[in-house]
Amino acid sequence: MVAPIGKALGAAVAAPVSWLASAVNPPLKAWQRATGTDGMAAFFLAPNMAIFAVFVLTPFVINFFYSATSGNAFFLGDRTFVGTEQYERLFDCASYLDPSTCREDLFWKAVQNTGLFVVLQVALMTVVSIVTALILNREIAARSFWRAVFFFPVLLSPVVVGLIWRWILQRQGLLNYMLYSVGLEPHDWLIERGSAFTAAVTVSVWAHMGFYTLILLAGLQAIPRDLYEAAEMDGTRPARVFWRITLPLLMPSLLVVVILTLIRAVQIFDEVYVLTGGGPGTSTLYLTQYIYEVGFASLLRNPGLAAAASILMGAVLVVLTLIQLQLGRRGEKKGARE
Amino acid sequence: MRKTGTVLAAMAASLLATSALAGEVRVMWYSDGVEGEVIQDLLNRFMKDNPDIKVTLDNVAYKVIQEQLPIQLESGQGPDIARVTNLKELAQHWLDLRPHLADAKYWEDNFGAQADWMRPDGSDAITGFMTQLTLTGGFANKTLFEQAGVALPGDKATWDDWVKASAEVMKSQQTAAAFGIDRSGHRISGPNVSYGANYIGADGKPAKVDDGTKAFATRLVDWTAQGLMLKETWVSAAGSTYRAAADDFINAQIPFYYSGSWQVANLSTKIGDSFDWVATGSPCGTAGCSGLKGGAALVAIKYTKNPTDVAKVMEYLASEAVVKEFSERTLFLPAHKAVVEKGGLSWVTKDKNVGPALDAFVKSSGETLPASDALPAWKWASAYYGALVTRISQVMAGEMSLDDAWAKIDQDIADKVAQAK
C-alpha cells in the first residue's frame, strides 16, 4: 500500500519539476552559448551578490558617509559634513596607552578592554576546546550524550546565556546562595572589576566552545588511526604522541579555530551586555557596546562618532579575515602538495 | 504583458491603501505599574463608541521608548502616539494638534502649565498632555526602621540625616545597603539643586558643573565607597544606562530608596502587606529640599498619516472624566488643572500606604526650587543627565577621580551642544 502512494507522490512532485526544468533549459542554454561558463557563474551568483549589495555593501558605504557627518538627523542630506573630524576626535590622545588622556576616553577604554578580552578569551577558548575535543574523541561512556552537552550552549540565544549567568552571579544569585549555604562569604561577582571581567571571558567561552570543539573533533577524526597504532607499537608516551602527531596534524583546524575565535572575540557584545551592561564602571565595555551606546542608546548619542568607530573596528576585522583567508589558502596548497 | 502590469499596479495600489488606511492609530506605551491595563481598558471603551477607529496599544519596555523611538523619529517613522519622558529634546517630532482639535482652549486651560515642556522653544503648538505629573522623592521602609528602633527623620531632615538613620537600620537589620538611588542623572538632579546646583547658564546653554552638583555628587561617591549606597545600581553598567533600585527596596534590601512618585503603584502592587512604607519627600541640602518635577506625556507624532483620528483619540484621553479615572486607577498625580482644582480623587486601592504617600508627594511639590523647575522645559537637560550618570558611576567604580569627572562632564556636554550646531 505504501509503495503505490510513494510512487504517486514521487510522480506528483516530479511532474512540475520536470516541466520547470524543460521550461528553463532553453533560455539557460542560450545564455550559456552567449556568455560562456563565466557568464553562467555570474548569472547564478547575481541574486546572492544583490542581497550582499543591498544588506552589506550599501550600509557600509552609508556608514562611511555617516562617519564624515555630524548631528542627530537620520538622513544624510540633513546632516552636517565635517570631513575627518570624527576620526580626529577618536585619535585625539596624549597617550594611547592611557585612555584618560584621550578626548574620547571611553572609546580607548573599550579598545583596551577588547584587546585584553581577545587575548584572554582566544587563549582560554583554544585550550578548553582542544582539551574537550581530545576527551570527547576518546572511547568514553555516553560519548554522544557528552558531545550534545558541550554543544548545547551554542544553541542558546546570547541573551538567554547572559540572563542565566546573571542569575547565577548576581549578589543574590545562585552562586552566592551556594557559598552562603556552606558557610563561605558571598562575593559581588559582577560589581568587582576583576571578577566581572573574568566572568565575561568565562561565560563567553562557555557559550561558544561547543562550536570550536566540534571543528577540532572533526580535525581529530581526520587523523589516520594507523599513526597512533604505529606509535603505540613503538611504546611512545601519550604526551609525545600529542605533541608529535596530534597537534601537528590538527594545526589546520586549530588555525581556523584561532582566527574564528579572534574575529568573534573582537565583535563580542550581546551576552556580555546582558551580563554586565559594560560595568562595573567601564570594566567590560567592549568596542561593539561602545558603538551601540554612542550610536543609539546614550543620552549623549552621536551617530557620526559611532560610525567612525565602527569603520575603524571594521578595518581590524578585515585584516583578521584576510589573515584567515591567507592561512586557509596556505592550508589548501599544503594539502594539495601532500 | 499588459495583464501582468495591471496585476502589479493593483497590488501596489492595495499596498498603498493599506499603509494609509484611515481609522488606524498605533500607540507606543510603556508602564511603570498598572497603567498599561488601565489605558487599554479606556481605549476599548473609545473603540466601542468610535467603531471607525481602531487603536492598537503597543506595550513596550521603557528602554524601547528611550533608545529605539528616537531613532524611528529621526528617520521619519514611528507610532501615531507615544508615551514619552524625553519631552523637550525630541519636540521637533511632535505633531501640532491645534488644527485638528475641536477645542484648543480646553487644552490651554487644563494642560497649559506643562505645554512648554513638550514643544520647541518659542512655539505655541499643542503636542500632547501629561499622563501624570511626577516628582522625585524618597521612600522609607517604615517596618525596618521600627524593627531597628530608629526614628524616621523629620520634615526638614537633610540627606546626611537620612543616610545616618538608614545606616543605623542597615547595621541593625543586616540589609545590603543603607539606601539606593536609581541610576539616572534625572534622579540626582533634585538633590544637586538642593545643594545649590544650577545647570542652566545665563545664555540658556549648559553651565559648567558648579559647587552644588559637586557637593551632592561627592557625598554620593563617599557613601558608595563606605558601602552605604547600594553600589551595584550605579556601578553595574556603563554609559547612561538606566537602572532602578526599586526591586531592592521591594525586597527589603535597603531601608531608604530615592526615586519618585511614579513608583507608588509599583511599590503598592509588589510589596502588598509585606511591610509598611512611607513617602518621605526630598531630603534637604544647603539650599532647600527640592525634588525634580517631570512626568510622562502622551504626544502625537507628526509623521502620522491619520492626524484627525489621532486628535480624536487624544481628545478622548485628555478629557476630564478620563484623566480623573486614569489617575484614580493608576495612582498617578494628574496634570489636568480642573481635575486637580476640583479634587476629590478617590484612589482605587486598598493599600493604606498609598494615600499618605501621594499626599506626601503633593506636599513636597511645593518645595521644589526654581533651578529644578526650569529643567523639564530645558533642551539640554538630557545631555546633562547623561554626562552626570556616565562619569559619576566611573568615579564610584574607582576609574577616575572626582576632579577628572567634573572636567569630563563639562567636555561631554560641550560636545553634545557643538554636535547640535
Coordinates of N, CA, C and O in Angstrom, one line a residue, chain A residues 70-75 80 89 99-106 109 166 170-172 188 190-193 273-283 285 289 292-293 295-303, chain B residues 63 66-67 70-71 74-76 86 89 176 183 230-232 235-241 243 248 251 253 382-387 390-391 393-394 397-400 408 411-413 415-416 418-421:
Chain A
S70 N 28.0 65.1 11.1 CA 27.7 65.3 12.5 C 26.2 65.7 12.6 O 25.5 66.0 11.7
G71 N 25.7 65.5 13.9 CA 24.3 65.9 14.1 C 23.5 64.6 14.5 O 24.1 63.5 14.5
N72 N 22.2 64.8 14.8 CA 21.4 63.7 15.2 C 20.5 63.2 14.1 O 19.7 62.3 14.2
A73 N 20.4 64.0 12.9 CA 19.5 63.7 11.9 C 19.8 62.3 11.3 O 20.9 61.9 11.3
F74 N 18.7 61.7 10.8 CA 18.9 60.3 10.2 C 19.3 60.4 8.8 O 20.2 59.6 8.4
F75 N 18.7 61.2 8.0 CA 19.0 61.3 6.6 C 20.3 62.0 6.3 O 20.5 63.1 6.9
T80 N 25.4 67.5 8.9 CA 26.4 68.5 8.6 C 27.7 67.7 8.2 O 28.2 66.9 9.0
R89 N 38.7 63.2 16.4 CA 38.3 63.2 17.8 C 38.6 61.9 18.4 O 39.0 61.9 19.6
P99 N 43.9 55.7 28.4 CA 42.6 56.2 27.9 C 42.2 57.6 28.5 O 41.5 58.4 27.9
S100 N 42.6 57.8 29.8 CA 42.1 59.0 30.5 C 42.7 60.3 29.8 O 42.1 61.4 30.0
T101 N 43.7 60.1 29.0 CA 44.3 61.3 28.4 C 43.7 61.6 27.0 O 44.0 62.5 26.3
C102 N 42.7 60.7 26.6 CA 42.1 60.8 25.3 C 40.8 61.6 25.4 O 40.1 61.5 26.4
R103 N 40.5 62.4 24.4 CA 39.2 63.1 24.4 C 38.1 62.1 24.4 O 37.1 62.3 25.2
E104 N 38.1 61.1 23.6 CA 37.1 60.0 23.7 C 37.7 58.9 24.5 O 38.0 57.8 24.0
D105 N 37.8 59.1 25.8 CA 38.4 58.2 26.7 C 37.6 56.8 26.7 O 38.2 55.8 26.8
L106 N 36.3 56.9 26.5 CA 35.5 55.7 26.6 C 35.8 54.8 25.4 O 35.8 53.5 25.5
K109 N 39.1 53.2 26.2 CA 38.9 52.2 27.3 C 38.3 50.9 26.7 O 38.7 49.8 27.0
R166 N 23.7 35.8 34.7 CA 23.4 37.0 35.6 C 22.7 36.5 36.8 O 23.0 36.9 38.0
Q170 N 24.8 37.2 40.2 CA 24.4 38.5 40.9 C 24.4 38.3 42.4 O 24.5 37.2 42.9
R171 N 24.3 39.5 43.1 CA 24.5 39.5 44.5 C 23.7 38.4 45.2 O 24.1 37.7 46.1
Q172 N 22.4 38.4 44.8 CA 21.5 37.4 45.5 C 21.3 36.2 44.5 O 20.2 35.6 44.5
D188 N 30.7 39.9 45.4 CA 30.0 40.7 44.4 C 30.7 40.4 43.0 O 31.5 41.2 42.5
L190 N 29.7 40.5 39.9 CA 29.6 41.4 38.8 C 29.8 42.9 39.2 O 29.7 43.8 38.3
I191 N 30.2 43.1 40.4 CA 30.5 44.5 40.9 C 32.0 44.8 41.0 O 32.4 45.9 40.8
E192 N 32.7 43.7 41.3 CA 34.2 43.9 41.4 C 34.8 43.8 39.9 O 34.4 42.9 39.2
R193 N 35.7 44.7 39.7 CA 36.2 44.8 38.3 C 36.9 43.5 37.8 O 36.6 43.0 36.7
Y273 N 26.8 42.2 27.3 CA 26.0 43.4 27.5 C 24.8 43.0 28.5 O 24.5 43.8 29.4
V274 N 24.3 41.8 28.3 CA 23.2 41.4 29.2 C 23.8 41.1 30.6 O 23.2 41.4 31.6
L275 N 24.9 40.5 30.6 CA 25.5 40.0 31.9 C 26.0 41.2 32.7 O 25.7 41.3 33.9
T276 N 26.8 42.1 32.2 CA 27.4 43.2 33.0 C 27.0 44.6 32.6 O 27.2 45.5 33.3
G277 N 26.4 44.8 31.4 CA 26.0 46.1 31.0 C 27.2 47.0 30.7 O 27.1 48.2 30.6
G278 N 28.4 46.3 30.6 CA 29.6 47.1 30.4 C 30.3 47.5 31.7 O 31.4 47.9 31.7
G279 N 29.6 47.2 32.8 CA 30.2 47.6 34.1 C 31.0 46.4 34.7 O 31.2 45.4 34.1
P280 N 31.5 46.6 35.9 CA 31.4 47.8 36.8 C 32.2 48.9 36.2 O 33.3 48.7 35.7
G281 N 31.6 50.1 36.3 CA 32.2 51.3 35.6 C 32.3 51.0 34.1 O 31.2 50.8 33.5
T282 N 33.5 50.9 33.6 CA 33.6 50.6 32.2 C 34.5 49.4 32.0 O 35.1 49.2 30.9
S283 N 34.6 48.5 33.0 CA 35.5 47.4 33.0 C 35.2 46.4 31.9 O 36.1 45.7 31.5
L285 N 33.3 47.2 29.2 CA 32.8 48.0 28.0 C 33.7 47.6 26.8 O 34.9 48.0 26.8
Q289 N 29.8 47.4 22.1 CA 28.9 48.1 23.0 C 29.1 49.6 23.0 O 28.2 50.4 23.0
Y292 N 27.4 50.8 20.0 CA 25.9 50.8 20.2 C 25.5 51.9 21.1 O 24.5 52.6 20.8
E293 N 26.2 52.1 22.2 CA 25.8 53.1 23.1 C 25.9 54.5 22.5 O 25.0 55.3 22.6
G295 N 26.0 55.3 19.3 CA 25.1 55.4 18.2 C 23.6 55.5 18.5 O 22.9 56.2 17.8
F296 N 23.2 54.7 19.5 CA 21.8 54.6 19.7 C 21.3 54.8 21.1 O 20.2 55.4 21.3
A297 N 22.0 54.3 22.1 CA 21.4 54.2 23.4 C 21.7 55.4 24.4 O 20.8 55.8 25.2
S298 N 22.8 56.0 24.2 CA 23.2 57.0 25.2 C 22.4 58.3 25.1 O 22.0 58.7 24.0
L299 N 22.3 59.0 26.3 CA 21.7 60.3 26.2 C 22.6 61.3 25.5 O 22.2 62.4 25.2
L300 N 23.8 60.9 25.4 CA 24.8 61.8 24.7 C 25.1 61.2 23.2 O 26.2 61.3 22.7
R301 N 24.0 60.7 22.6 CA 24.1 60.0 21.3 C 24.8 60.8 20.3 O 24.6 62.0 20.2
N302 N 25.7 60.1 19.5 CA 26.4 60.8 18.4 C 26.6 59.8 17.3 O 27.7 59.1 17.3
P303 N 25.7 59.7 16.4 CA 25.7 58.6 15.4 C 27.0 58.7 14.5 O 27.5 57.7 14.1
Chain B
K63 N 13.0 51.1 28.0 CA 14.2 51.1 27.2 C 13.9 51.4 25.7 O 14.7 52.1 25.0
Q66 N 13.2 55.0 25.3 CA 14.4 55.8 25.4 C 15.4 55.6 24.3 O 16.0 56.6 23.9
E67 N 15.5 54.4 23.8 CA 16.6 54.1 22.8 C 16.1 53.9 21.4 O 16.8 54.3 20.5
P70 N 13.6 57.3 19.5 CA 14.3 58.5 18.9 C 14.9 58.1 17.5 O 14.8 59.0 16.6
I71 N 15.3 56.9 17.3 CA 15.9 56.5 16.0 C 14.8 56.5 15.0 O 14.9 57.0 13.9
E74 N 13.8 60.0 14.1 CA 14.8 60.7 13.2 C 14.7 60.3 11.8 O 15.1 61.0 10.9
S75 N 14.2 59.0 11.6 CA 14.0 58.5 10.2 C 12.6 58.8 9.7 O 12.2 58.3 8.7
G76 N 11.9 59.6 10.4 CA 10.5 60.0 9.9 C 9.5 58.9 10.1 O 8.5 58.8 9.4
N86 N 11.2 61.9 27.5 CA 12.1 62.9 26.9 C 11.3 63.9 26.1 O 11.3 63.8 24.9
E89 N 13.7 67.5 24.2 CA 14.7 67.2 23.2 C 14.2 66.7 21.9 O 14.7 67.0 20.8
A176 N 21.4 45.0 52.7 CA 22.6 45.1 51.8 C 23.2 46.5 51.8 O 24.4 46.6 51.6
R183 N 19.8 54.7 39.0 CA 21.0 55.1 38.2 C 20.4 56.0 37.1 O 20.1 55.5 36.0
L230 N 23.7 51.6 47.8 CA 23.8 50.3 47.1 C 24.6 50.5 45.8 O 24.2 51.2 44.9
K231 N 25.8 49.9 45.9 CA 26.8 50.1 44.8 C 26.4 49.6 43.4 O 26.6 50.3 42.4
E232 N 25.7 48.4 43.4 CA 25.5 47.8 42.2 C 24.6 48.5 41.2 O 24.6 48.4 40.0
V235 N 27.0 51.1 39.6 CA 28.3 50.6 39.1 C 28.1 49.5 38.0 O 28.9 49.3 37.2
S236 N 26.9 48.9 38.1 CA 26.8 47.7 37.3 C 26.4 48.0 35.8 O 25.8 47.1 35.1
A237 N 26.8 49.1 35.3 CA 26.5 49.4 33.9 C 27.5 50.5 33.4 O 28.0 51.2 34.3
A238 N 27.7 50.6 32.1 CA 28.5 51.7 31.6 C 27.6 52.7 30.9 O 26.4 52.4 30.7
G239 N 28.1 53.8 30.6 CA 27.3 54.8 29.9 C 26.2 55.4 30.7 O 26.2 55.4 31.9
S240 N 25.1 55.8 30.0 CA 24.0 56.4 30.7 C 22.8 55.5 30.9 O 21.7 55.9 31.1
T241 N 23.1 54.2 30.8 CA 22.0 53.2 31.0 C 21.2 53.4 32.3 O 21.8 53.6 33.4
R243 N 19.1 52.3 35.5 CA 18.9 51.1 36.4 C 18.1 51.6 37.6 O 18.4 52.6 38.2
D248 N 15.2 46.3 45.0 CA 16.0 46.2 46.2 C 15.2 46.7 47.4 O 15.2 46.2 48.5
N251 N 12.3 44.2 48.0 CA 12.8 43.0 48.7 C 13.4 43.3 50.0 O 14.1 42.5 50.6
Q253 N 15.9 45.1 50.9 CA 17.4 45.1 50.9 C 17.9 46.4 51.3 O 19.1 46.6 51.5
S382 N 18.7 66.4 29.1 CA 19.0 65.0 28.9 C 20.5 64.9 28.8 O 21.1 63.9 29.3
A383 N 21.2 65.8 28.1 CA 22.6 65.7 27.9 C 23.3 65.9 29.2 O 24.3 65.1 29.5
Y384 N 22.8 66.8 30.1 CA 23.4 67.0 31.4 C 23.3 65.7 32.2 O 24.2 65.2 32.9
Y385 N 22.0 65.1 32.2 CA 21.8 63.9 33.0 C 22.7 62.8 32.5 O 23.2 62.0 33.3
G386 N 22.8 62.7 31.2 CA 23.6 61.6 30.6 C 25.1 61.7 31.1 O 25.7 60.7 31.4
A387 N 25.6 62.9 31.0 CA 27.0 63.1 31.3 C 27.2 62.8 32.8 O 28.2 62.2 33.2
T390 N 27.1 59.0 33.6 CA 28.2 58.2 33.0 C 29.5 58.4 33.8 O 30.2 57.5 34.1
R391 N 29.8 59.7 34.1 CA 31.0 59.9 34.8 C 31.0 59.7 36.3 O 32.0 59.2 36.8
S393 N 29.4 57.4 37.8 CA 29.4 56.0 38.1 C 30.9 55.5 37.8 O 31.3 54.5 38.4
Q394 N 31.6 56.1 36.9 CA 33.0 55.8 36.7 C 33.8 56.1 38.0 O 34.7 55.3 38.4
A397 N 33.2 53.5 40.5 CA 33.9 52.2 40.2 C 35.4 52.3 40.4 O 36.1 51.3 40.1
G398 N 35.9 53.5 40.8 CA 37.3 53.7 41.0 C 38.1 53.9 39.7 O 39.3 53.7 39.7
E399 N 37.4 54.3 38.7 CA 38.2 54.5 37.4 C 38.7 55.9 37.2 O 39.5 56.1 36.3
M400 N 38.2 56.9 37.9 CA 38.6 58.2 37.7 C 38.4 59.0 39.0 O 37.5 58.6 39.8
K408 N 35.4 66.0 32.6 CA 34.8 65.1 31.5 C 33.3 65.4 31.3 O 32.8 65.4 30.2
Q411 N 33.1 68.5 29.3 CA 33.5 68.2 27.9 C 32.4 67.5 27.2 O 32.1 67.8 26.1
D412 N 31.8 66.5 27.9 CA 30.7 65.7 27.2 C 29.6 66.6 26.8 O 29.0 66.4 25.7
I413 N 29.2 67.5 27.7 CA 28.1 68.3 27.5 C 28.4 69.3 26.4 O 27.6 69.6 25.5
D415 N 30.5 68.9 23.9 CA 30.5 68.1 22.7 C 29.1 68.0 22.2 O 28.8 68.1 21.0
K416 N 28.1 67.7 23.1 CA 26.8 67.5 22.7 C 26.2 68.8 22.1 O 25.4 68.8 21.1
A418 N 27.9 71.2 20.8 CA 28.6 71.5 19.5 C 28.0 70.6 18.4 O 27.8 71.1 17.2
Q419 N 27.7 69.4 18.7 CA 27.1 68.5 17.7 C 25.8 68.9 17.2 O 25.4 68.7 16.0
A420 N 25.0 69.7 18.0 CA 23.7 70.1 17.6 C 23.7 71.3 16.7 O 22.7 71.7 16.1
K421 N 24.9 71.9 16.5 CA 25.0 73.2 15.7 C 24.9 72.8 14.3 O 25.3 71.8 13.8

